[in-house]
Short mmCIF file of C-alpha atoms in Angstrom, two decimals:
data_model
loop_
_atom_site.label_atom_id
_atom_site.label_comp_id
_atom_site.label_asym_id
_atom_site.label_seq_id
_atom_site.Cartn_x
_atom_site.Cartn_y
_atom_site.Cartn_z
CA UNK A 1 184.33 83.94 130.57
CA UNK A 2 182.74 80.60 129.74
CA UNK A 3 183.94 77.10 130.52
CA UNK A 4 182.66 73.58 130.23
CA UNK A 5 184.10 70.54 131.99
CA UNK A 6 183.27 66.89 131.40
CA UNK A 7 179.89 67.70 129.87
CA UNK A 8 177.82 64.69 128.87
CA UNK A 9 174.25 64.46 127.67
CA UNK A 10 172.23 61.35 127.12
CA UNK A 11 168.68 61.39 125.79
CA UNK A 12 167.12 57.94 125.95
CA UNK A 13 169.66 55.51 124.53
CA UNK A 14 171.41 58.19 122.53
CA UNK A 15 174.63 59.69 123.85
CA UNK A 16 174.57 63.24 122.44
CA UNK A 17 177.60 64.74 124.23
CA UNK A 18 180.54 62.66 125.47
CA UNK A 19 182.66 64.56 127.96
CA UNK A 20 183.13 68.01 126.43
CA UNK A 21 185.84 70.27 127.87
CA UNK A 22 186.04 73.83 126.57
CA UNK A 23 187.19 77.25 127.69
CA UNK A 24 186.40 80.54 126.00
CA UNK A 25 188.34 83.60 127.08
CA UNK A 26 186.75 87.01 127.41
CA UNK A 27 186.48 88.77 124.05
CA UNK A 28 187.35 85.60 122.13
CA UNK A 29 185.30 84.08 119.32
CA UNK A 30 185.05 80.30 119.36
CA UNK A 31 183.47 78.58 116.40
CA UNK A 32 182.04 75.12 116.97
CA UNK A 33 181.76 73.18 113.73
CA UNK A 34 180.64 69.68 112.97
CA UNK A 35 178.23 67.66 110.89
CA UNK A 36 174.50 67.85 111.43
CA UNK A 37 173.54 65.83 114.49
CA UNK A 38 177.00 66.03 116.06
CA UNK A 39 175.60 67.81 119.12
CA UNK A 40 176.53 71.44 118.36
CA UNK A 41 173.17 73.05 119.13
CA UNK A 42 172.69 70.83 122.18
CA UNK A 43 176.07 71.96 123.49
CA UNK A 44 175.13 75.59 122.91
CA UNK A 45 171.87 75.21 124.84
CA UNK A 46 173.80 73.73 127.77
CA UNK A 47 176.03 76.80 127.87
CA UNK A 48 173.09 79.01 128.82
CA UNK A 49 171.26 76.45 130.94
CA UNK A 50 168.42 75.85 128.48
CA UNK A 51 169.21 72.14 128.75
CA UNK A 52 170.43 70.17 131.72
CA UNK A 53 173.47 67.93 131.26
CA UNK A 54 173.57 64.30 132.33
CA UNK A 55 176.87 65.11 134.02
CA UNK A 56 179.58 67.77 133.94
CA UNK A 57 179.91 71.42 134.76
CA UNK A 58 179.24 74.71 133.00
CA UNK A 59 180.72 77.97 134.26
CA UNK A 60 179.63 81.46 133.25
CA UNK A 61 182.00 84.15 134.51
CA UNK A 62 183.29 81.68 137.08
CA UNK A 63 179.87 80.67 138.38
CA UNK A 64 178.79 77.05 138.06
CA UNK A 65 175.29 77.03 136.56
CA UNK A 66 174.53 73.29 136.54
CA UNK A 67 172.14 72.54 139.37
CA UNK A 68 170.79 76.09 139.61
CA UNK A 69 167.02 76.45 139.53
CA UNK A 70 165.33 78.15 136.58
CA UNK A 71 164.75 81.35 138.55
CA UNK A 72 168.38 81.44 139.70
CA UNK A 73 169.48 81.13 136.07
CA UNK A 74 167.41 84.08 134.82
CA UNK A 75 169.74 86.88 136.00
CA UNK A 76 172.80 84.98 134.78
CA UNK A 77 171.23 84.56 131.33
CA UNK A 78 170.90 88.32 131.03
CA UNK A 79 174.69 88.49 130.67
CA UNK A 80 174.67 85.92 127.86
CA UNK A 81 172.60 86.53 124.75
CA UNK A 82 171.59 83.81 122.33
CA UNK A 83 170.65 84.01 118.70
CA UNK A 84 168.59 80.97 117.75
CA UNK A 85 168.82 79.03 114.51
CA UNK A 86 165.22 79.81 113.63
CA UNK A 87 165.61 83.35 115.05
CA UNK A 88 162.78 82.72 117.57
CA UNK A 89 161.31 86.18 117.08
CA UNK A 90 158.03 86.74 118.91
CA UNK A 91 155.67 86.55 115.97
CA UNK A 92 152.91 88.65 117.54
CA UNK A 93 155.29 91.59 118.00
CA UNK A 94 156.69 94.07 115.48
CA UNK A 95 160.42 94.39 114.85
CA UNK A 96 160.52 97.36 117.24
CA UNK A 97 158.67 95.46 119.98
CA UNK A 98 160.90 92.42 119.54
CA UNK A 99 164.07 94.46 119.85
CA UNK A 100 162.69 96.50 122.74
CA UNK A 101 161.55 93.39 124.60
CA UNK A 102 164.72 92.83 126.69
CA UNK A 103 164.75 96.52 127.67
CA UNK A 104 161.14 96.50 128.81
CA UNK A 105 161.72 93.28 130.73
CA UNK A 106 164.73 94.90 132.37
CA UNK A 107 162.35 97.54 133.72
CA UNK A 108 162.93 100.38 131.25
CA UNK A 109 159.68 102.35 130.94
CA UNK A 110 160.85 105.59 129.30
CA UNK A 111 159.47 105.43 125.74
CA UNK A 112 162.07 107.89 124.47
CA UNK A 113 164.98 105.88 125.86
CA UNK A 114 163.53 102.64 124.46
CA UNK A 115 162.99 104.17 121.03
CA UNK A 116 166.53 105.57 120.94
CA UNK A 117 168.12 102.28 121.98
CA UNK A 118 166.03 100.29 119.50
CA UNK A 119 167.05 102.68 116.73
CA UNK A 120 170.69 102.31 117.75
CA UNK A 121 170.47 98.49 117.82
CA UNK A 122 168.74 98.39 114.45
CA UNK A 123 171.40 100.70 113.04
CA UNK A 124 174.12 98.32 114.23
CA UNK A 125 172.49 95.51 112.24
CA UNK A 126 171.67 97.79 109.26
CA UNK A 127 167.93 97.42 109.59
CA UNK A 128 166.71 100.95 110.11
CA UNK A 129 163.26 101.67 108.66
CA UNK A 130 161.69 98.27 109.30
CA UNK A 131 160.52 98.94 112.86
CA UNK A 132 156.82 98.41 112.27
CA UNK A 133 157.06 95.19 110.28
CA UNK A 134 155.96 91.86 111.72
CA UNK A 135 158.43 88.94 111.59
CA UNK A 136 156.23 87.15 109.07
CA UNK A 137 156.93 89.97 106.59
CA UNK A 138 160.73 89.75 106.91
CA UNK A 139 163.21 87.76 104.82
CA UNK A 140 165.45 85.15 106.47
CA UNK A 141 168.41 87.53 106.57
CA UNK A 142 166.33 90.32 108.06
CA UNK A 143 165.00 87.98 110.77
CA UNK A 144 168.57 87.06 111.69
CA UNK A 145 169.43 90.74 111.96
CA UNK A 146 166.42 91.48 114.15
CA UNK A 147 167.34 88.51 116.37
CA UNK A 148 170.85 89.89 116.63
CA UNK A 149 169.58 93.39 117.44
CA UNK A 150 167.40 91.89 120.19
CA UNK A 151 170.43 90.14 121.62
CA UNK A 152 172.83 93.08 121.55
CA UNK A 153 170.46 95.78 122.78
CA UNK A 154 171.23 94.99 126.42
CA UNK A 155 174.97 94.68 125.72
CA UNK A 156 175.52 91.11 126.94
CA UNK A 157 179.06 90.04 127.80
CA UNK A 158 178.76 86.99 125.61
CA UNK A 159 176.66 86.06 122.57
CA UNK A 160 175.90 82.51 121.43
CA UNK A 161 175.03 82.10 117.76
CA UNK A 162 173.25 78.96 116.60
CA UNK A 163 173.79 78.58 112.84
CA UNK A 164 173.71 82.32 112.12
CA UNK A 165 174.08 81.86 108.36
CA UNK A 166 171.97 78.72 107.85
CA UNK A 167 169.52 79.06 104.98
CA UNK A 168 170.86 82.42 103.83
CA UNK A 169 172.30 83.25 100.42
CA UNK A 170 176.09 83.85 100.24
CA UNK A 171 175.81 87.63 100.16
CA UNK A 172 173.51 87.83 103.21
CA UNK A 173 175.67 85.22 104.97
CA UNK A 174 178.71 87.40 104.37
CA UNK A 175 176.97 90.43 105.82
CA UNK A 176 175.99 88.42 108.92
CA UNK A 177 179.61 87.28 109.30
CA UNK A 178 180.79 90.88 109.10
CA UNK A 179 178.15 91.80 111.65
CA UNK A 180 179.36 89.17 114.13
CA UNK A 181 182.92 90.36 113.70
CA UNK A 182 181.91 94.01 113.99
CA UNK A 183 179.98 93.34 117.21
CA UNK A 184 182.97 91.59 118.67
CA UNK A 185 185.31 94.45 117.76
CA UNK A 186 182.88 97.26 118.61
CA UNK A 187 181.61 95.92 121.93
CA UNK A 188 184.28 93.35 122.84
CA UNK A 189 181.74 90.59 123.36
CA UNK A 190 182.76 86.98 123.75
CA UNK A 191 181.19 84.95 120.97
CA UNK A 192 180.47 81.29 120.46
CA UNK A 193 179.29 80.46 116.98
CA UNK A 194 177.84 77.09 116.07
CA UNK A 195 177.92 76.52 112.33
CA UNK A 196 178.74 74.10 109.57
CA UNK A 197 179.43 76.96 107.21
CA UNK A 198 183.21 76.93 106.72
CA UNK A 199 183.24 80.41 105.22
CA UNK A 200 181.55 81.73 108.32
CA UNK A 201 183.99 79.84 110.53
CA UNK A 202 186.98 81.22 108.63
CA UNK A 203 185.63 84.75 108.83
CA UNK A 204 184.81 85.03 112.51
CA UNK A 205 186.87 82.42 114.40
CA UNK A 206 189.69 83.04 116.81
CA UNK A 207 189.55 79.37 117.75
CA UNK A 208 187.71 76.43 116.21
CA UNK A 209 186.35 73.31 117.90
CA UNK A 210 185.39 70.44 115.62
CA UNK A 211 182.69 68.33 117.20
CA UNK A 212 182.34 64.74 116.08
CA UNK A 213 179.89 62.24 117.57
CA UNK A 214 179.47 64.32 120.69
CA UNK A 215 183.15 64.83 121.45
CA UNK A 216 185.72 67.51 120.60
CA UNK A 217 187.74 66.01 117.76
CA UNK A 218 189.87 69.08 117.02
CA UNK A 219 190.51 72.33 118.88
CA UNK A 220 192.79 75.08 117.61
CA UNK A 221 193.21 77.91 115.14
CA UNK A 222 191.21 77.91 111.91
CA UNK A 223 194.41 77.81 109.84
CA UNK A 224 195.52 74.66 111.68
CA UNK A 225 192.15 73.06 111.03
CA UNK A 226 192.39 73.77 107.31
CA UNK A 227 195.98 72.50 107.22
CA UNK A 228 195.09 69.29 109.07
CA UNK A 229 195.59 66.11 107.06
CA UNK A 230 193.06 64.18 109.17
CA UNK A 231 190.69 62.53 106.68
CA UNK A 232 187.62 63.21 108.84
CA UNK A 233 188.41 66.92 109.01
CA UNK A 234 189.33 67.11 105.34
CA UNK A 235 186.08 65.33 104.37
CA UNK A 236 184.13 67.90 106.39
CA UNK A 237 186.03 70.89 104.96
CA UNK A 238 185.74 69.63 101.40
CA UNK A 239 182.14 68.52 101.92
CA UNK A 240 182.86 64.90 100.87
CA UNK A 241 180.27 62.35 101.88
CA UNK A 242 182.10 59.31 100.49
CA UNK A 243 178.94 58.23 98.69
CA UNK A 244 179.20 57.15 95.05
CA UNK A 245 176.80 57.98 92.15
CA UNK B 1 144.80 33.42 133.35
CA UNK B 2 147.66 34.64 135.54
CA UNK B 3 149.27 36.26 132.53
CA UNK B 4 146.03 38.05 131.73
CA UNK B 5 145.73 39.22 135.30
CA UNK B 6 149.32 40.49 135.23
CA UNK B 7 148.61 42.30 131.97
CA UNK B 8 145.55 43.95 133.49
CA UNK B 9 147.52 44.85 136.61
CA UNK B 10 150.29 46.35 134.51
CA UNK B 11 147.77 48.35 132.50
CA UNK B 12 146.08 49.66 135.64
CA UNK B 13 149.44 50.43 137.21
CA UNK B 14 150.74 52.37 134.23
CA UNK B 15 147.44 54.25 133.92
CA UNK B 16 147.56 55.21 137.60
CA UNK B 17 151.20 56.28 137.24
CA UNK B 18 150.37 58.43 134.19
CA UNK B 19 147.45 60.00 136.05
CA UNK B 20 149.56 60.82 139.10
CA UNK B 21 152.33 62.10 136.84
CA UNK B 22 149.88 64.39 135.07
CA UNK B 23 148.40 65.63 138.35
CA UNK B 24 151.94 66.28 139.58
CA UNK B 25 152.67 68.38 136.48
CA UNK B 26 149.51 70.40 137.03
CA UNK B 27 150.25 70.88 140.71
CA UNK B 28 153.80 71.99 139.94
CA UNK B 29 152.52 74.53 137.40
CA UNK B 30 149.91 75.80 139.88
CA UNK B 31 152.52 76.25 142.62
CA UNK B 32 154.96 77.96 140.26
CA UNK B 33 152.20 80.27 139.03
CA UNK B 34 151.04 81.07 142.56
CA UNK B 35 154.62 81.80 143.56
CA UNK B 36 155.12 84.05 140.56
CA UNK B 37 151.79 85.83 141.19
CA UNK B 38 152.76 86.56 144.78
CA UNK B 39 156.45 87.37 144.42
CA UNK B 40 156.96 88.76 140.90
CA UNK B 41 155.62 91.96 139.32
CA UNK B 42 152.47 91.27 137.31
CA UNK B 43 152.46 92.25 133.63
CA UNK B 44 149.11 94.06 133.71
CA UNK B 45 149.24 95.04 130.03
CA UNK B 46 149.41 91.40 129.05
CA UNK B 47 146.69 90.54 131.55
CA UNK B 48 144.41 93.22 130.06
CA UNK B 49 145.04 91.81 126.60
CA UNK B 50 144.08 88.38 127.85
CA UNK B 51 140.94 89.75 129.53
CA UNK B 52 139.97 91.14 126.14
CA UNK B 53 140.64 87.75 124.55
CA UNK B 54 139.05 85.60 127.25
CA UNK B 55 136.27 87.83 128.49
CA UNK B 56 135.22 90.17 125.73
CA UNK B 57 135.71 87.85 122.75
CA UNK B 58 133.88 84.94 124.43
CA UNK B 59 130.68 86.99 124.74
CA UNK B 60 128.92 85.68 121.66
CA UNK B 61 129.61 82.03 122.48
CA UNK B 62 128.44 82.44 126.07
CA UNK B 63 125.35 84.48 125.18
CA UNK B 64 124.20 81.98 122.55
CA UNK B 65 124.89 79.05 124.90
CA UNK B 66 123.02 80.66 127.78
CA UNK B 67 120.12 81.82 125.64
CA UNK B 68 119.34 78.51 123.99
CA UNK B 69 120.03 76.44 127.09
CA UNK B 70 117.60 78.58 129.10
CA UNK B 71 115.05 78.47 126.30
CA UNK B 72 115.13 74.72 125.75
CA UNK B 73 115.29 73.96 129.47
CA UNK B 74 112.24 76.13 130.12
CA UNK B 75 110.35 74.43 127.30
CA UNK B 76 111.23 70.90 128.45
CA UNK B 77 110.42 71.69 132.06
CA UNK B 78 107.10 73.20 131.01
CA UNK B 79 106.17 70.12 128.94
CA UNK B 80 106.75 67.86 131.96
CA UNK B 81 105.29 70.15 134.63
CA UNK B 82 102.24 71.10 132.56
CA UNK B 83 100.91 67.53 132.92
CA UNK B 84 101.06 68.00 136.71
CA UNK B 85 99.62 71.54 136.54
CA UNK B 86 102.87 72.92 137.92
CA UNK B 87 103.49 75.41 135.11
CA UNK B 88 104.36 78.23 137.45
CA UNK B 89 107.27 76.25 138.96
CA UNK B 90 109.15 76.40 135.67
CA UNK B 91 110.78 79.72 136.61
CA UNK B 92 112.20 78.35 139.84
CA UNK B 93 113.55 75.18 138.22
CA UNK B 94 115.16 77.07 135.33
CA UNK B 95 116.70 79.71 137.59
CA UNK B 96 118.10 77.28 140.16
CA UNK B 97 119.45 74.97 137.46
CA UNK B 98 121.03 77.80 135.53
CA UNK B 99 122.64 79.23 138.65
CA UNK B 100 123.85 76.02 140.22
CA UNK B 101 124.76 73.77 137.28
CA UNK B 102 123.98 74.69 133.71
CA UNK B 103 125.40 78.21 133.70
CA UNK B 104 128.82 77.42 135.21
CA UNK B 105 129.30 74.04 133.51
CA UNK B 106 128.23 75.08 130.01
CA UNK B 107 130.21 78.31 130.21
CA UNK B 108 133.22 76.29 131.40
CA UNK B 109 132.89 73.83 128.52
CA UNK B 110 132.49 76.58 125.92
CA UNK B 111 135.44 78.56 127.27
CA UNK B 112 137.56 75.39 127.50
CA UNK B 113 136.83 74.86 123.82
CA UNK B 114 137.36 78.41 122.66
CA UNK B 115 139.97 79.87 125.00
CA UNK B 116 141.69 76.70 126.27
CA UNK B 117 142.40 75.58 122.71
CA UNK B 118 143.73 79.01 121.74
CA UNK B 119 145.99 79.21 124.80
CA UNK B 120 147.38 75.75 124.27
CA UNK B 121 147.98 76.32 120.55
CA UNK B 122 149.65 79.69 121.11
CA UNK B 123 151.99 78.50 123.84
CA UNK B 124 152.62 75.22 122.03
CA UNK B 125 153.61 77.07 118.86
CA UNK B 126 155.92 79.27 120.88
CA UNK B 127 157.48 76.14 122.37
CA UNK B 128 158.16 74.36 119.07
CA UNK B 129 159.49 77.53 117.40
CA UNK B 130 161.95 78.11 120.27
CA UNK B 131 160.17 81.30 121.35
CA UNK B 132 159.93 79.90 124.89
CA UNK B 133 163.67 79.21 124.86
CA UNK B 134 164.15 82.76 123.58
CA UNK B 135 162.11 84.06 126.53
CA UNK B 136 164.23 82.04 128.95
CA UNK B 137 167.46 83.15 127.26
CA UNK B 138 166.35 86.77 127.73
CA UNK B 139 165.95 86.14 131.45
CA UNK B 140 162.16 85.86 131.46
CA UNK B 141 160.38 82.93 133.12
CA UNK B 142 157.66 81.56 130.80
CA UNK B 143 155.27 81.15 133.75
CA UNK B 144 155.65 84.84 134.67
CA UNK B 145 155.13 85.99 131.11
CA UNK B 146 152.57 83.53 129.75
CA UNK B 147 150.69 81.78 132.54
CA UNK B 148 150.19 84.49 135.17
CA UNK B 149 148.49 87.03 132.85
CA UNK B 150 146.22 84.27 131.51
CA UNK B 151 145.38 83.12 135.01
CA UNK B 152 144.45 86.66 136.07
CA UNK B 153 142.30 87.07 132.96
CA UNK B 154 140.50 83.80 133.67
CA UNK B 155 139.99 84.57 137.37
CA UNK B 156 138.34 87.88 136.47
CA UNK B 157 136.52 86.90 133.29
CA UNK B 158 135.04 83.50 134.07
CA UNK B 159 132.75 84.56 136.95
CA UNK B 160 131.46 87.41 134.78
CA UNK B 161 130.90 85.12 131.81
CA UNK B 162 129.05 82.66 134.06
CA UNK B 163 126.87 85.47 135.42
CA UNK B 164 126.15 86.58 131.88
CA UNK B 165 125.27 83.05 130.75
CA UNK B 166 122.98 82.54 133.75
CA UNK B 167 121.26 85.92 133.30
CA UNK B 168 120.64 85.40 129.60
CA UNK B 169 119.45 81.83 130.23
CA UNK B 170 116.94 82.95 132.83
CA UNK B 171 115.65 85.76 130.62
CA UNK B 172 115.20 83.57 127.54
CA UNK B 173 113.67 80.85 129.72
CA UNK B 174 111.16 83.38 130.99
CA UNK B 175 110.46 84.62 127.47
CA UNK B 176 109.76 81.10 126.22
CA UNK B 177 107.64 80.14 129.25
CA UNK B 178 105.64 83.36 129.47
CA UNK B 179 105.32 84.53 125.88
CA UNK B 180 105.41 81.27 123.92
CA UNK B 181 103.95 78.73 126.35
CA UNK B 182 101.53 80.98 128.24
CA UNK B 183 102.79 80.67 131.82
CA UNK B 184 101.68 83.51 134.09
CA UNK B 185 104.51 86.02 134.35
CA UNK B 186 103.59 87.06 137.89
CA UNK B 187 103.69 83.51 139.23
CA UNK B 188 106.73 82.65 137.14
CA UNK B 189 108.71 85.52 138.67
CA UNK B 190 107.22 85.00 142.12
CA UNK B 191 108.34 81.34 142.32
CA UNK B 192 111.67 82.12 140.74
CA UNK B 193 112.41 84.75 143.40
CA UNK B 194 111.09 82.55 146.21
CA UNK B 195 113.37 79.60 145.33
CA UNK B 196 116.52 81.50 144.44
CA UNK B 197 118.79 83.45 146.73
CA UNK B 198 122.12 85.25 146.72
CA UNK B 199 123.88 81.99 147.61
CA UNK B 200 122.85 80.54 144.24
CA UNK B 201 124.70 83.37 142.54
CA UNK B 202 127.65 82.88 144.88
CA UNK B 203 127.77 79.21 143.98
CA UNK B 204 127.68 80.01 140.26
CA UNK B 205 130.48 82.55 140.56
CA UNK B 206 132.59 80.24 142.72
CA UNK B 207 132.23 77.45 140.19
CA UNK B 208 133.09 79.84 137.36
CA UNK B 209 136.21 80.95 139.21
CA UNK B 210 137.36 77.36 139.84
CA UNK B 211 136.60 76.23 136.27
CA UNK B 212 138.53 79.22 134.94
CA UNK B 213 141.60 78.18 136.91
CA UNK B 214 141.25 74.57 135.77
CA UNK B 215 140.99 75.60 132.12
CA UNK B 216 144.00 77.89 132.26
CA UNK B 217 146.27 75.40 134.02
CA UNK B 218 145.30 72.46 131.81
CA UNK B 219 145.68 74.54 128.62
CA UNK B 220 148.97 76.18 129.62
CA UNK B 221 150.42 72.86 130.82
CA UNK B 222 149.56 71.21 127.50
CA UNK B 223 151.09 74.13 125.58
CA UNK B 224 154.25 74.25 127.68
CA UNK B 225 155.00 70.54 127.25
CA UNK B 226 154.08 70.27 123.57
CA UNK B 227 156.74 68.97 121.20
CA UNK B 228 157.26 67.42 117.77
CA UNK B 229 156.26 70.41 115.66
CA UNK B 230 152.84 71.02 114.18
CA UNK B 231 151.60 67.53 115.07
CA UNK B 232 152.58 68.08 118.68
CA UNK B 233 150.83 71.45 118.82
CA UNK B 234 147.70 69.90 117.32
CA UNK B 235 147.81 67.10 119.88
CA UNK B 236 148.34 69.56 122.72
CA UNK B 237 145.40 71.66 121.55
CA UNK B 238 143.09 68.65 121.34
CA UNK B 239 144.18 67.42 124.75
CA UNK B 240 143.70 70.86 126.27
CA UNK B 241 140.07 70.84 125.16
CA UNK B 242 139.35 67.19 125.99
CA UNK B 243 141.11 67.15 129.37
CA UNK B 244 139.81 70.61 130.24
CA UNK B 245 136.22 69.57 129.51
CA UNK B 246 136.50 66.27 131.37
CA UNK B 247 138.13 67.92 134.37
CA UNK B 248 135.29 70.46 134.52
CA UNK B 249 132.66 67.72 134.46
CA UNK B 250 134.40 65.59 137.09
CA UNK B 251 135.38 68.43 139.41
CA UNK B 252 131.88 69.88 139.06
CA UNK B 253 130.43 66.89 140.92
CA UNK B 254 132.80 67.21 143.87
CA UNK B 255 132.48 70.99 143.84
CA UNK B 256 128.70 70.67 143.95
CA UNK B 257 128.89 68.38 146.98
CA UNK B 258 131.28 70.69 148.83
CA UNK B 259 129.62 73.98 147.87
CA UNK B 260 126.21 72.71 148.91
CA UNK B 261 127.50 72.75 152.46
CA UNK B 262 128.40 76.44 152.19
CA UNK B 263 125.58 77.51 149.87
CA UNK B 264 122.61 75.20 150.62
CA UNK B 265 119.53 75.39 148.41
CA UNK B 266 116.64 77.60 149.45
#
């Protein structure tokens, strides 16, 4: 479904990504974990062509997207949805308009069809009854749900999640994790989740990639990651900084 | 001395490079917008919303600008011409000036301040809050969605705003000259009509159209490339107004020279 080969990214003097190789099978959920600044979100943006790599290749459903022009990327992006860390809801639009946006842009003009699909998408994310609210009047968890509804309404083959549980309380985080899992089971979507929330990783991952200083440090099952005796991985899992009081 | 010369050369070189880089950005945005306008379906609902924002909501600013510019210009012209017993020529001078220069330029500057700043701030905020990335991830080109509707709104609204500014300016100028300063209304109108023609209006509308395009491309370009959070949006907004205003003033000179060939004075 999605593959990356030899991906590097340099911004100024800083080497953000150092030769990433990854493959995500159809219907699989890959969780990319790593410390803040390790290049997780940058990697995610490369997967959908929102950023251009310094070198390397990115394939979506077998098609190489590096080197394509912005307008050539647009139809490909419609098969891959992305949920942004800050949700990126259009703040001038209501919840209903935000969720309906991809449908309208896809050319759907029938108000009845749009309303029904929006209601269905909001039901999937348990947010029925908030259609007329503006994003500014929503809590963090609700914004995440709206962002997710906007992504899934067009039934993309793959969904990229950038820190889906960041800044949420444990209960809301848990409900988002369930939602990601449910979407994968219900619609069979391929998912790539960037997070540093280990609970989230444990809940949704089929495979885990641990990113460290722009390179894949570990790739495998979540259980193997937890069982690893590597001090770097253990420090990350246990949340040890090594600093002293 | 040589070192100083090299320093000056380096400064001039980097300034020229920045200028050409900026012009390249603007040109690229113009070409992308023109391509989108011609080849992609236009979002007319968004364009209508922008017409409301650009055209309708700029009325007060433009009316006040036109009214007081016409009034003060008529008064100043009268004070100078009165000494030469040329009072009745005030109407012609005010009308020609409002049509050919003051109307288009002042409307352009006011709209650059009001609308250009708003456009830049809105798009800039969308950029730093990842809403532009969200648009792109949903398969929508930001130029199609944000720039084209604004360009259409400017192309339609600016000539009308200029016409409104000119009309109000001429009317208030006449009011001041005739009713406050005692110029004969018959002669005022007679000279005004004798020295103005349709080509003056055409020149005003052409300038308004061009200034509208300049404002929209400068403002959208600043918004689209803004970064570094709130500070970046603030900087983009300021630059949209400053660059937009300067571009209007500079281009106005060249436009005047060129348009005078097509629309010579009566």
